XYZ file of C-alpha atoms in Angstrom:
699
model
C 36.115 -49.357 -20.394
C 34.574 -51.038 -17.371
C 31.452 -53.017 -18.171
C 28.415 -53.188 -15.909
C 28.296 -56.091 -13.483
C 25.746 -58.865 -13.331
C 23.382 -56.955 -10.982
C 23.552 -53.860 -13.139
C 22.711 -55.866 -16.227
C 19.709 -57.335 -14.419
C 18.568 -53.852 -13.508
C 18.947 -52.726 -17.112
C 17.026 -55.687 -18.377
C 14.218 -55.235 -15.855
C 13.846 -51.564 -16.609
C 13.883 -52.194 -20.322
C 11.309 -54.956 -20.056
C 9.174 -52.808 -17.765
C 9.377 -49.894 -20.154
C 8.223 -52.070 -22.989
C 5.608 -53.991 -21.046
C 3.824 -51.299 -19.069
C 2.323 -49.477 -22.051
C 1.123 -52.827 -23.380
C -0.786 -53.782 -20.247
C -4.311 -54.795 -20.965
C -6.981 -52.351 -19.926
C -8.411 -54.825 -17.439
C -5.042 -55.471 -15.804
C -4.218 -51.763 -15.613
C -7.559 -50.829 -14.072
C -7.251 -53.667 -11.571
C -3.838 -52.399 -10.501
C -5.192 -48.850 -10.515
C -7.851 -49.887 -7.985
C -5.342 -51.715 -5.794
C -2.724 -48.939 -5.944
C -4.702 -45.724 -6.459
C -2.848 -42.599 -7.474
C -2.349 -40.097 -4.623
C -4.269 -36.841 -5.097
C -2.913 -34.851 -8.040
C -5.006 -31.741 -7.507
C -3.539 -28.510 -6.243
C 0.077 -28.846 -5.193
C 0.756 -27.455 -1.683
C 2.537 -24.148 -2.218
C 3.911 -21.219 -0.265
C 1.319 -18.712 0.833
C 1.807 -15.482 -1.046
C 0.679 -11.892 -0.766
C 0.323 -10.132 -4.114
C -0.294 -6.582 -5.254
C -3.279 -5.123 -7.120
C -2.002 -6.640 -10.395
C -1.190 -10.067 -8.960
C 2.551 -9.400 -8.680
C 4.367 -11.011 -5.766
C 4.937 -8.809 -2.732
C 5.922 -11.447 -0.193
C 5.970 -15.232 0.036
C 5.923 -17.439 3.123
C 7.738 -20.778 3.290
C 5.648 -23.956 3.464
C 5.307 -25.864 6.706
C 8.299 -27.962 5.621
C 10.366 -24.825 5.127
C 10.234 -24.948 1.320
C 9.991 -22.010 -1.062
C 7.471 -23.312 -3.575
C 5.367 -20.867 -5.586
C 2.422 -21.671 -7.862
C 2.991 -21.229 -11.574
C 1.136 -21.590 -14.864
C 2.683 -22.167 -18.269
C 1.635 -18.695 -19.314
C 3.905 -17.274 -16.587
C 7.006 -19.111 -17.856
C 9.332 -18.153 -20.700
C 8.250 -20.279 -23.719
C 11.900 -20.726 -24.720
C 12.649 -22.308 -21.355
C 9.720 -24.732 -21.769
C 10.921 -25.730 -25.251
C 14.438 -26.314 -23.947
C 13.201 -28.325 -20.975
C 11.113 -30.644 -23.128
C 13.844 -31.015 -25.752
C 16.464 -31.796 -23.095
C 14.454 -34.009 -20.760
C 11.707 -35.629 -22.799
C 11.566 -34.758 -26.479
C 8.650 -37.138 -27.131
C 6.700 -35.728 -24.164
C 3.703 -34.746 -26.272
C 3.505 -38.191 -27.895
C 3.892 -40.836 -25.175
C 1.476 -41.808 -22.394
C 3.828 -41.421 -19.443
C 6.571 -43.912 -20.321
C 8.836 -43.629 -23.362
C 10.018 -47.167 -24.292
C 12.415 -45.795 -26.885
C 14.164 -43.585 -24.349
C 14.282 -46.399 -21.796
C 15.842 -48.865 -24.217
C 18.311 -46.257 -25.458
C 19.397 -45.401 -21.913
C 19.774 -49.089 -21.064
C 21.894 -49.824 -24.096
C 24.090 -46.764 -23.494
C 24.625 -47.859 -19.909
C 25.516 -51.378 -21.007
C 27.968 -50.172 -23.624
C 29.625 -47.307 -21.705
C 29.412 -48.558 -18.145
C 27.877 -45.283 -16.991
C 24.673 -43.332 -17.419
C 24.911 -41.404 -20.660
C 21.303 -40.224 -20.822
C 18.294 -40.798 -18.610
C 15.227 -42.680 -19.656
C 12.764 -41.067 -17.300
C 10.038 -38.970 -18.851
C 8.887 -35.705 -17.335
C 5.777 -37.535 -16.170
C 7.923 -40.153 -14.403
C 9.931 -37.378 -12.786
C 6.695 -35.801 -11.602
C 5.656 -39.164 -10.147
C 8.968 -39.285 -8.261
C 8.494 -35.727 -6.945
C 4.943 -36.423 -5.810
C 5.791 -39.484 -3.706
C 7.936 -39.619 -0.609
C 10.900 -41.941 -0.937
C 13.091 -42.693 -3.891
C 16.165 -44.587 -4.889
C 17.193 -46.440 -8.002
C 15.852 -49.911 -7.280
C 13.942 -51.858 -9.898
C 10.738 -51.698 -7.856
C 10.994 -47.937 -7.442
C 11.550 -47.443 -11.153
C 8.657 -49.702 -12.075
C 6.383 -47.931 -9.594
C 7.306 -44.572 -11.177
C 6.400 -45.947 -14.586
C 3.046 -47.175 -13.319
C 2.343 -43.872 -11.572
C 3.278 -42.002 -14.759
C 0.626 -43.939 -16.665
C -1.916 -43.092 -13.975
C -0.958 -39.413 -14.033
C -1.356 -39.227 -17.796
C -4.944 -40.458 -17.413
C -5.740 -37.757 -14.841
C -3.918 -34.681 -16.150
C -3.364 -32.963 -19.467
C 0.158 -32.483 -20.753
C 0.112 -28.812 -19.781
C -1.061 -29.675 -16.272
C 1.758 -32.199 -15.952
C 4.274 -29.565 -16.995
C 2.838 -27.044 -14.551
C 3.043 -29.477 -11.646
C 6.574 -30.451 -12.579
C 7.568 -26.797 -12.779
C 6.045 -26.272 -9.322
C 7.785 -29.229 -7.609
C 11.156 -29.572 -9.359
C 14.125 -29.040 -6.989
C 16.530 -26.200 -7.708
C 18.928 -26.367 -4.774
C 18.506 -26.020 -1.038
C 14.902 -25.411 -0.090
C 14.012 -23.917 -3.484
C 11.368 -25.773 -5.436
C 9.652 -24.800 -8.654
C 10.642 -22.547 -11.507
C 9.232 -19.337 -9.978
C 11.079 -19.645 -6.693
C 14.229 -20.661 -8.589
C 14.079 -17.753 -11.013
C 13.514 -15.295 -8.158
C 16.229 -16.818 -5.969
C 18.938 -17.120 -8.609
C 18.099 -14.207 -10.927
C 15.789 -11.905 -8.925
C 13.149 -12.018 -11.643
C 9.957 -13.820 -12.553
C 10.432 -16.628 -15.120
C 8.345 -14.867 -17.736
C 11.317 -13.659 -19.737
C 14.622 -15.425 -19.079
C 17.917 -14.925 -20.836
C 19.114 -17.953 -22.775
C 21.950 -18.563 -20.298
C 19.510 -18.340 -17.377
C 17.030 -20.729 -18.991
C 19.792 -23.267 -19.676
C 20.944 -23.222 -16.036
C 17.399 -23.745 -14.787
C 16.949 -26.680 -17.191
C 20.092 -28.341 -15.805
C 19.591 -27.793 -12.063
C 16.831 -30.353 -11.217
C 18.995 -33.307 -12.373
C 21.493 -32.643 -9.580
C 20.357 -29.579 -7.648
C 22.921 -29.726 -4.842
C 26.054 -30.479 -6.868
C 25.139 -27.804 -9.427
C 24.133 -24.997 -7.096
C 25.692 -21.838 -8.565
C 26.364 -20.356 -5.120
C 28.328 -23.411 -3.889
C 29.558 -25.166 -7.023
C 29.812 -22.499 -9.731
C 32.105 -24.581 -11.958
C 29.706 -27.531 -11.962
C 26.808 -25.178 -12.590
C 28.528 -23.586 -15.575
C 29.483 -26.944 -17.084
C 25.924 -28.227 -16.710
C 24.524 -25.044 -18.234
C 26.893 -25.244 -21.194
C 26.022 -28.933 -21.800
C 22.366 -27.975 -22.073
C 23.219 -25.192 -24.499
C 25.361 -27.481 -26.659
C 22.701 -30.179 -26.812
C 20.131 -27.555 -27.822
C 22.462 -26.448 -30.599
C 22.992 -30.054 -31.751
C 19.236 -30.585 -31.785
C 18.707 -27.426 -33.813
C 16.622 -25.790 -31.103
C 19.037 -22.848 -30.738
C 21.292 -21.167 -33.258
C 25.045 -21.796 -32.662
C 25.892 -18.095 -32.400
C 23.308 -17.702 -29.630
C 24.816 -20.661 -27.806
C 28.268 -19.118 -28.017
C 27.032 -15.847 -26.572
C 25.055 -17.562 -23.790
C 28.034 -19.770 -22.872
C 30.177 -16.662 -22.453
C 27.677 -15.040 -20.071
C 28.867 -14.637 -16.507
C 27.237 -17.010 -14.044
C 25.882 -15.287 -10.974
C 26.743 -17.229 -7.857
C 24.512 -15.323 -5.475
C 21.297 -16.639 -3.998
C 18.830 -13.825 -3.454
C 16.005 -13.626 -0.991
C 12.489 -13.824 -2.312
C 10.542 -10.536 -2.401
C 9.591 -9.201 1.029
C 7.742 -6.005 0.160
C 5.137 -4.496 2.501
C 6.180 -6.980 5.228
C 4.032 -5.515 8.007
C 0.935 -5.487 5.838
C 1.730 -8.972 4.538
C 2.036 -10.254 8.117
C -1.317 -8.675 8.969
C -2.852 -10.261 5.874
C -1.688 -13.738 6.882
C -2.912 -13.265 10.447
C -6.304 -12.217 9.121
C -6.538 -15.092 6.600
C -4.167 -17.858 7.731
C -5.723 -20.503 5.469
C -5.440 -18.486 2.241
C -2.920 -19.505 -0.424
C -2.921 -16.048 -1.983
C -4.082 -12.664 -0.694
C -4.405 -9.638 -2.954
C -3.765 -6.164 -1.572
C -4.485 -2.759 -3.068
C -0.736 -2.040 -3.015
C 1.126 -1.188 -6.222
C 4.420 -3.121 -6.121
C 6.457 -0.526 -8.001
C 5.305 2.331 -5.765
C 5.781 0.186 -2.648
C 9.341 -0.713 -3.658
C 10.194 2.929 -4.395
C 8.870 4.203 -1.071
C 10.647 1.465 0.885
C 13.894 2.521 -0.782
C 13.220 6.155 0.122
C 12.591 5.120 3.743
C 15.786 3.054 4.051
C 17.953 5.783 2.562
C 16.337 8.481 4.690
C 16.935 6.859 8.069
C 20.558 6.152 7.208
C 20.996 9.893 6.774
C 19.009 10.752 9.889
C 20.829 8.552 12.376
C 20.476 5.450 14.576
C 17.344 4.126 16.292
C 15.048 6.184 14.073
C 12.142 4.605 12.246
C 9.969 5.926 9.448
C 6.478 5.135 8.184
C 4.571 6.181 5.070
C 1.143 5.663 3.539
C 0.188 6.741 0.014
C -3.477 6.497 -0.992
C -5.831 7.374 -3.816
C -8.320 9.856 -2.332
C -10.905 9.110 -5.023
C -11.123 5.347 -4.488
C -9.704 5.068 -0.975
C -7.188 2.437 -2.117
C -3.822 2.450 -0.372
C -1.087 2.163 -3.016
C 1.891 1.911 -0.654
C 2.215 1.302 3.068
C 5.643 1.354 4.743
C 5.437 0.272 8.380
C 9.092 0.942 9.183
C 12.334 1.828 7.452
C 13.618 -1.762 7.618
C 11.513 -4.666 8.862
C 14.611 -6.705 9.760
C 16.556 -3.929 11.534
C 16.254 -4.727 15.246
C 18.202 -1.604 16.248
C 15.282 0.471 14.913
C 12.546 -1.903 16.157
C 11.768 -2.459 12.504
C 9.183 -5.149 13.213
C 6.860 -2.533 14.783
C 4.249 -1.221 12.323
C 4.282 2.527 12.924
C 1.444 3.236 10.490
C -1.020 2.038 13.136
C 0.558 3.349 16.351
C -1.315 6.273 17.996
C 1.019 9.250 18.476
C 0.690 12.978 19.040
C -0.038 14.596 15.642
C 1.497 17.973 16.515
C 0.172 20.728 14.256
C -1.227 18.460 11.547
C -4.830 19.042 12.726
C -4.675 22.802 12.187
C -6.079 22.624 8.624
C -9.292 21.145 10.035
C -9.570 23.944 12.617
C -9.193 26.574 9.910
C -11.558 24.620 7.667
C -14.275 24.750 10.330
C -13.765 28.478 10.846
C -13.912 29.114 7.100
C -17.013 26.958 6.751
C -18.818 28.799 9.537
C -17.984 32.173 8.023
C -16.046 33.322 11.093
C -13.063 34.216 8.902
C -11.969 34.231 5.283
C -8.393 33.644 4.077
C -7.611 37.383 4.094
C -9.064 38.132 7.533
C -6.475 39.616 9.874
C -5.580 37.884 13.132
C -3.272 38.854 15.945
C -0.463 36.506 16.884
C 0.699 37.481 20.351
C 0.988 35.863 23.805
C -2.494 34.891 24.940
C -3.930 33.325 28.067
C -6.863 30.978 27.350
C -8.149 30.512 30.909
C -4.791 29.246 32.070
C -3.692 27.631 28.790
C -0.848 29.664 27.276
C 0.300 28.214 23.941
C 3.531 29.406 22.380
C 4.705 29.264 18.816
C 7.266 26.596 17.966
C 10.077 29.163 17.746
C 8.685 31.112 20.766
C 8.473 34.178 18.491
C 5.280 36.079 17.572
C 4.327 37.619 14.243
C 1.848 40.285 15.343
C -0.827 40.946 12.716
C -1.130 38.200 10.098
C -3.833 37.016 7.713
C -5.585 33.702 8.208
C -3.694 32.443 5.153
C -0.337 33.410 6.652
C -1.225 32.032 10.076
C -1.917 28.556 8.648
C 1.034 28.593 6.273
C 3.370 29.615 9.113
C 1.651 27.125 11.445
C 1.248 29.716 14.190
C -0.129 28.252 17.403
C -1.974 31.169 18.996
C -4.217 31.951 15.968
C -5.053 28.247 15.636
C -6.118 28.038 19.281
C -8.127 31.254 18.934
C -10.095 29.714 16.065
C -10.480 26.397 17.887
C -11.901 28.297 20.857
C -14.486 29.814 18.532
C -15.506 26.660 16.641
C -15.215 24.410 19.693
C -12.966 21.388 20.374
C -16.003 19.111 20.330
C -16.816 20.229 16.779
C -13.268 19.397 15.670
C -13.516 15.927 17.223
C -16.862 15.382 15.516
C -15.464 16.287 12.098
C -12.470 14.008 12.605
C -14.844 11.172 13.435
C -16.814 11.968 10.295
C -13.641 11.337 8.344
C -13.642 7.773 9.670
C -11.031 8.023 12.456
C -11.358 7.881 16.219
C -8.970 10.235 18.069
C -7.616 8.860 21.340
C -7.972 11.063 24.439
C -6.612 10.391 27.919
C -9.050 8.322 29.949
C -12.106 10.270 31.125
C -10.794 13.503 29.610
C -12.955 15.799 27.512
C -11.525 17.462 24.377
C -9.947 20.816 25.158
C -8.005 23.476 23.298
C -4.786 21.429 23.516
C -6.058 18.966 20.912
C -5.421 21.614 18.243
C -1.675 21.435 18.938
C -1.322 17.660 19.271
C -3.005 16.855 22.578
C -4.742 13.781 21.162
C -3.655 10.401 19.811
C -3.817 9.633 16.092
C -1.951 7.155 13.903
C -0.444 7.835 10.506
C -3.283 5.817 8.970
C -5.754 8.094 10.785
C -4.105 11.258 9.485
C -3.998 10.035 5.895
C -7.656 9.017 6.244
C -8.569 12.522 7.449
C -6.476 14.340 4.815
C -8.024 12.177 2.099
C -11.254 14.067 2.801
C -9.488 17.383 2.140
C -8.208 16.014 -1.165
C -11.670 14.660 -1.960
C -13.558 17.957 -1.866
C -14.349 17.721 1.843
C -16.015 14.301 1.628
C -14.701 11.370 3.629
C -13.401 8.331 1.790
C -12.808 4.982 3.450
C -9.197 3.872 3.009
C -8.699 0.191 2.195
C -5.586 -1.923 1.760
C -7.040 -5.402 1.489
C -6.486 -6.224 5.173
C -7.499 -3.591 7.672
C -11.129 -2.779 8.213
C -11.691 0.970 8.411
C -14.723 2.466 10.124
C -17.358 3.734 7.743
C -17.601 7.516 7.521
C -19.985 9.173 9.953
C -23.481 10.046 8.722
C -23.395 11.759 5.343
C -19.548 11.761 5.362
C -19.195 15.532 4.882
C -16.056 16.431 6.833
C -15.932 19.989 5.469
C -17.923 21.888 2.901
C -16.488 21.855 -0.610
C -15.749 25.558 -0.336
C -13.876 25.261 2.983
C -11.914 22.208 1.797
C -10.876 24.059 -1.361
C -9.833 27.149 0.616
C -7.714 25.029 2.978
C -6.049 23.328 0.003
C -5.460 26.682 -1.664
C -3.724 27.959 1.476
C -1.617 24.816 2.014
C -0.525 24.716 -1.626
C 1.267 28.002 -0.925
C 3.500 26.561 1.818
C 7.131 26.904 0.636
C 8.879 23.796 -0.711
C 11.515 22.397 1.710
C 15.083 23.430 0.984
C 16.831 21.222 -1.603
C 13.557 19.497 -2.542
C 12.254 19.414 -6.104
C 9.089 21.539 -6.452
C 5.814 19.654 -6.785
C 2.295 21.104 -6.863
C 0.939 19.730 -3.604
C -0.814 21.098 -0.533
C 0.938 19.953 2.611
C 1.178 20.467 6.353
C 3.849 19.521 8.849
C 3.743 18.801 12.552
C 6.116 18.199 15.447
C 4.934 16.654 18.690
C 5.930 17.853 22.142
C 9.486 16.917 23.064
C 10.558 16.223 19.453
C 9.133 12.706 19.575
C 7.242 12.708 16.285
C 7.890 14.510 13.016
C 4.989 14.551 10.545
C 4.237 15.707 7.041
C 1.023 15.037 5.126
C 0.415 16.298 1.598
C -1.906 15.823 -1.350
C -2.554 16.880 -4.911
C -5.766 16.583 -6.905
C -5.904 12.826 -6.297
C -3.149 11.306 -4.184
C -2.495 11.801 -0.477
C 0.764 10.835 1.243
C 1.658 10.849 4.922
C 5.128 10.570 6.502
C 6.033 9.931 10.139
C 9.579 9.961 11.529
C 10.511 9.096 15.088
C 11.484 6.287 17.423
C 9.278 3.270 17.918
C 9.975 3.420 21.678
C 8.596 7.003 21.797
C 12.007 8.425 22.664
C 12.849 12.044 21.934
C 14.788 12.946 18.789
C 16.202 16.432 19.469
C 16.193 18.612 16.378
C 13.831 16.386 14.377
C 10.896 18.449 13.102
C 8.095 18.049 10.637
C 9.408 20.805 8.404
C 13.084 19.868 8.557
C 12.848 16.075 8.721
C 9.540 14.735 7.415
C 8.697 17.290 4.697
C 11.792 16.624 2.520
C 10.981 12.895 2.682
C 7.400 13.671 1.634
C 8.575 15.471 -1.500
C 11.162 12.788 -2.300
C 8.591 10.011 -1.882
C 6.118 11.788 -4.165
C 8.860 12.297 -6.756
C 10.012 8.656 -6.662
C 6.522 7.171 -6.575
C 6.257 7.385 -10.347
C 2.869 9.075 -10.080
C 2.271 12.106 -12.248
C 0.994 15.146 -10.296
C -2.771 15.545 -10.565
C -3.988 19.187 -10.774
C -6.282 20.467 -8.064
C -9.948 20.897 -8.906
C -11.116 24.419 -9.609
C -12.836 26.493 -6.932
C -16.422 25.487 -6.135
C -19.249 28.070 -6.309
C -18.778 30.885 -3.812
C -15.084 30.247 -3.233
C -13.889 33.453 -4.817
C -10.941 35.398 -3.466
C -11.821 38.807 -2.028
C -9.211 41.470 -1.327
C -9.060 42.528 2.308
C -10.090 46.082 1.456
C -13.343 44.767 -0.018
C -14.251 42.585 2.950
C -17.166 43.473 5.224
C -16.028 45.172 8.398
C -16.837 42.090 10.456
C -14.499 39.914 8.366
C -11.569 42.281 8.119
C -10.270 41.341 11.560
C -10.989 38.321 13.709
C -11.857 39.018 17.328
C -11.171 35.992 19.533
C -14.086 34.623 21.497
C -12.265 35.096 24.803
C -11.618 38.763 23.990
C -15.268 39.306 23.029
C -16.380 37.994 26.398
C -14.323 40.521 28.342
C -16.545 43.570 29.142
C -15.016 46.904 28.212
C -16.419 50.185 29.501
C -18.330 52.192 26.905
C -18.687 49.362 24.409
C -21.901 48.046 22.927
C -22.939 44.451 23.648
C -22.682 41.967 20.812
C -25.563 41.158 18.448
C -28.204 38.581 19.339
C -30.411 36.844 16.771
C -33.951 36.994 18.109
C -35.608 35.472 15.033
C -35.341 32.735 14.115
C -34.312 31.447 17.549
C -31.785 28.659 18.062
C -33.141 25.239 17.015
C -36.304 26.636 15.414
C -38.233 24.503 12.924
C -39.573 26.807 10.236
C -42.124 25.846 7.611
C -42.088 28.386 4.795
C -44.909 28.658 2.299
C -44.077 28.022 -1.335
C -44.559 30.941 -3.716
C -44.803 31.155 -7.469
C -41.417 31.374 -9.140
C -39.498 30.416 -5.991
C -39.182 27.375 -3.794
C -39.908 29.343 -0.601
C -40.942 32.765 0.520
C -38.120 34.803 2.088
C -37.345 34.327 5.766
C -37.214 37.495 7.851
C -34.138 37.754 10.077
C -34.218 39.904 13.223
C -31.526 40.789 15.737
C -30.959 43.065 18.676
C -27.851 44.646 20.147
C -24.541 44.948 18.363
C -23.049 47.789 16.395
C -24.155 48.508 12.812
C -23.452 47.801 10.036
C -24.135 44.032 10.142
C -23.004 41.204 7.915
C -25.227 38.116 7.586
C -23.823 34.707 6.575
C -26.044 31.750 5.667
C -24.423 28.302 5.444
C -21.017 29.892 4.974
C -22.153 32.187 2.148
C -22.326 35.971 2.856
C -25.656 37.559 1.970
C -25.360 40.327 -0.581
C -24.956 43.757 0.914
C -24.209 45.299 4.311
C -27.221 45.778 6.596
C -27.533 48.860 8.813
C -30.935 47.890 10.120
C -31.568 45.041 12.514
C -33.788 43.220 10.062
C -32.905 41.388 6.857
C -34.357 38.752 4.572
C -32.888 35.467 3.387
C -34.086 33.109 0.656
C -33.351 29.460 1.664
C -32.133 27.271 -1.180
C -33.834 24.116 0.080
C -35.061 22.092 2.994
C -32.797 20.903 5.769
C -30.578 22.284 8.514
C -29.093 25.744 8.005
C -26.622 27.848 9.962
C -27.161 31.611 10.233
C -24.436 33.935 11.506
C -24.394 37.691 12.009
C -21.266 39.782 12.545
C -21.379 43.389 13.677
C -18.984 46.275 13.010
C -16.953 45.410 16.123
C -16.367 41.874 14.871
C -18.696 40.337 17.422
C -20.753 37.440 16.111
C -23.521 35.042 17.032
C -24.924 31.971 15.301
C -28.141 29.939 15.309
C -29.040 26.605 13.715
C -32.520 26.197 12.206
C -34.411 23.516 10.298
C -36.229 24.575 7.119
C -39.226 22.318 6.456
């Protein structure tokens, strides 16, 4: 056996003397040296910025400025068995010494002198931390003595648990991986909370020689080092021999995995918004996010090249976004995956039709069983066609919305007014984009306006929330506050729309799920949409090309809707039942409807004079915009308001705030009992289906 040379023996002697002398330094001498050579800051260790989900689980990490993957960690986040093994293997008297272990130093020196090689190290975990915290290194006597001195300083500043935490944050694990969390994620794709015995042993062995023991480059060395740790733990009685045998037989994975990169677009936005933050918490649920990203990747592989896909899933009660998929694959350049398509304004196709019908239902113009006529129609030069260019003839309002017929939707939009639709959309918290200097026209009902997927989910959240707007939040994007009192639709109209949409047939080959949903396809097959909701959750899907190119054959019903149902199914969320109907939202058979509600007469048709017909009704009292102060009476909040009209064909049907007044009136006078102060809408419909409306203020 070759003995150490003269220089080596000097080194051994110096280290041994230093190990014995440093702990015995007088307090005055130590404090004098401490003032001359102060300890570098030992506060927070610089770590990778991270974006975490609602429960603090890692979504995405960003490398440090030096290109290191170094994640913060606490002892409570690390497998206790790993910590026991680390201390037993590296520094078994860690809890007893003050930074330097003279016994270990002397033992290591003697072993080196006898064997001519390093048999065991004498450095404590605190000394190793001192080495990791200071730039430079080597094995010179001065370096070793400085590490000992720094270890004593560290022990005065930090508790034992803090020392362990900083060591577990800075220890090298191969390549640019530092710290137990980054190592566990890179080598085992898991957090270090619960490691297998074989995994814990490998991670104990790696910091001693991280490059020569890397399992992806030197698997044999890695396995030998792992097994040595296991055997020493068995010899020390830390682990039972049968467990060691089983762990030694475990296959060693030689693959380095990437750290989590979930919700990459949102994570990028978070870091741009808060570049100085070490950790940013989003409202995202990691499990749901991961599931929806998998659905998106699999879907576009089936659909073809250059296609992208975006999804947003939100809680309509709280407004929290639980998953946000900006593209099918962030790193796929062929699909422009870096473009966040949840925020890009696109044509929404037919997805705004539920709001048109909701307005018409709220105003009492129609009810779900009112008949409409689907046939070619000229709206002052605008001639919409159905998607399949076919016409259904007579259909109910319910059927017209479920079949997404274009002509009936435009007829209703003509009656309620495009400006009213835009106002309600703004109440939901979104701002539709119109061509410069263009006023809203009938085309907006079929997609002639710009909205993003985030906008659509925001608007549909109001439908799922009983007609009331809810501000969506994800932890990054600021969303405009809802307009005024945030009532997008009345509770009754919102429920009726949901009741109709819940009857839309499930896409072929999709598992049934109790949701209300609507599809849309923009002009030229550029965008395929599907937005659906149950009693709580709302999910939107967009499919198309980021460069706005056409995708022939891609439709909302055939392309986006099956993805919607698959995403809901794989989200892990249990379906939430719809709320029951609000007061007044009862279903009435068509035969029992008032004459004026049995068939809808389009506004344009009512304006065309026909020989021999009677002019439509006109409300003469109260007039439009009247402010009426009613006297209070005993037993009632107000005295009845007398309603008067002229013209029209009897019998007449009166509707106040969307609620039909009891009875059919053959005279041109009626009475109405207001239910409170505030603005009210009064509508009268005659036997020919002609109607007029006034708005009044009850004071």
